[in-house]
Amino acid sequence: MRLKHSLTGFKINNLHVIGPTYNEKRRLMWLCKCDCGGEKEVAASYLLNHHTQSCGCILREKKDIKGKRFGRLTAEEFLYVDENHKAYWR
């Protein structure tokens, strides 16, 4: 299949476009590497209209739960996001 436009090499929001790939339904996707190090396959339309801005790390980092109670536990401070994109709090 011949591509009309290549997005390879572009940086869109936090995503660096590595190259074209196909998902399990044989749909053209773009493999992207996030600033945090994560990778994500994204459709061109989602990249170009800024619907997808990162691998998902932005949503996890922005969710501030400081001071919230979970049973007997209270979130005190954000620690980090691991390689599986899970946020850890003290």
Short mmCIF file of C-alpha atoms in Angstrom, two decimals:
data_model
loop_
_atom_site.label_atom_id
_atom_site.label_comp_id
_atom_site.label_asym_id
_atom_site.label_seq_id
_atom_site.Cartn_x
_atom_site.Cartn_y
_atom_site.Cartn_z
CA MET A 1 0.00 0.00 0.00
CA ARG A 2 1.34 3.41 -0.90
CA LEU A 3 1.00 6.25 1.61
CA LYS A 4 -0.20 9.66 0.42
CA HIS A 5 1.50 11.51 3.26
CA SER A 6 4.09 10.25 5.67
CA LEU A 7 3.98 11.41 9.28
CA THR A 8 7.29 9.73 10.09
CA GLY A 9 9.61 12.08 11.95
CA PHE A 10 6.93 14.54 13.04
CA LYS A 11 6.43 15.46 16.70
CA ILE A 12 2.77 16.01 17.52
CA ASN A 13 2.13 17.08 21.11
CA ASN A 14 4.13 14.58 23.24
CA LEU A 15 4.31 11.92 20.50
CA HIS A 16 7.23 11.36 18.11
CA VAL A 17 6.01 9.45 15.02
CA ILE A 18 8.31 6.49 14.36
CA GLY A 19 6.59 4.99 11.32
CA PRO A 20 3.55 3.27 9.83
CA THR A 21 2.21 -0.02 11.17
CA TYR A 22 -1.00 -2.04 10.98
CA ASN A 23 -3.22 -3.11 13.84
CA GLU A 24 -4.92 -6.53 14.14
CA LYS A 25 -7.77 -5.37 11.86
CA ARG A 26 -5.22 -4.42 9.17
CA ARG A 27 -5.95 -0.71 9.65
CA LEU A 28 -3.08 1.71 9.00
CA MET A 29 -1.81 3.16 12.26
CA TRP A 30 1.26 5.19 13.23
CA LEU A 31 3.67 3.89 15.84
CA CYS A 32 4.60 6.74 18.16
CA LYS A 33 7.02 7.12 21.04
CA CYS A 34 5.91 9.35 23.87
CA ASP A 35 8.13 11.82 25.73
CA CYS A 36 7.78 9.59 28.81
CA GLY A 37 9.19 6.61 26.87
CA GLY A 38 5.93 4.76 26.23
CA GLU A 39 4.80 3.63 22.79
CA LYS A 40 1.35 3.81 21.26
CA GLU A 41 -0.26 3.03 17.90
CA VAL A 42 -2.45 5.93 16.78
CA ALA A 43 -4.64 6.56 13.73
CA ALA A 44 -3.50 9.52 11.59
CA SER A 45 -6.76 11.38 12.12
CA TYR A 46 -6.35 11.21 15.92
CA LEU A 47 -2.81 12.59 15.63
CA LEU A 48 -3.68 15.39 13.22
CA ASN A 49 -6.73 16.65 15.12
CA HIS A 50 -4.81 16.44 18.45
CA HIS A 51 -7.30 13.96 19.91
CA THR A 52 -4.41 11.77 21.09
CA GLN A 53 -1.69 13.82 22.78
CA SER A 54 0.36 11.16 24.58
CA CYS A 55 0.50 7.45 25.34
CA GLY A 56 -1.92 8.14 28.19
CA CYS A 57 0.60 9.43 30.70
CA ILE A 58 -0.83 12.97 30.61
CA LEU A 59 -4.18 11.78 31.93
CA ARG A 60 -2.60 9.77 34.72
CA GLU A 61 -0.27 12.59 35.77
CA LYS A 62 -3.01 15.23 35.68
CA LYS A 63 -5.33 13.24 37.91
CA ASP A 64 -4.55 14.84 41.24
CA ILE A 65 -5.82 12.79 44.16
CA LYS A 66 -3.83 14.59 46.85
CA GLY A 67 -5.82 14.69 50.07
CA LYS A 68 -8.42 12.14 48.87
CA ARG A 69 -9.31 9.32 51.23
CA PHE A 70 -9.56 5.70 50.13
CA GLY A 71 -10.89 3.81 53.13
CA ARG A 72 -8.28 4.37 55.84
CA LEU A 73 -5.66 5.66 53.38
CA THR A 74 -5.12 9.27 52.33
CA ALA A 75 -3.07 10.24 49.27
CA GLU A 76 -0.30 12.60 50.41
CA GLU A 77 2.00 13.13 47.40
CA PHE A 78 2.56 11.93 43.85
CA LEU A 79 5.68 9.73 43.51
CA TYR A 80 6.09 8.56 39.88
CA VAL A 81 4.60 6.76 36.86
CA ASP A 82 6.19 3.36 36.09
CA GLU A 83 6.93 1.79 32.69
CA ASN A 84 3.41 0.30 32.62
CA HIS A 85 1.99 3.83 33.05
CA LYS A 86 0.70 3.25 36.59
CA ALA A 87 0.81 6.23 38.92
CA TYR A 88 2.19 5.74 42.43
CA TRP A 89 1.27 7.91 45.40
CA ARG A 90 2.44 8.01 49.02
#
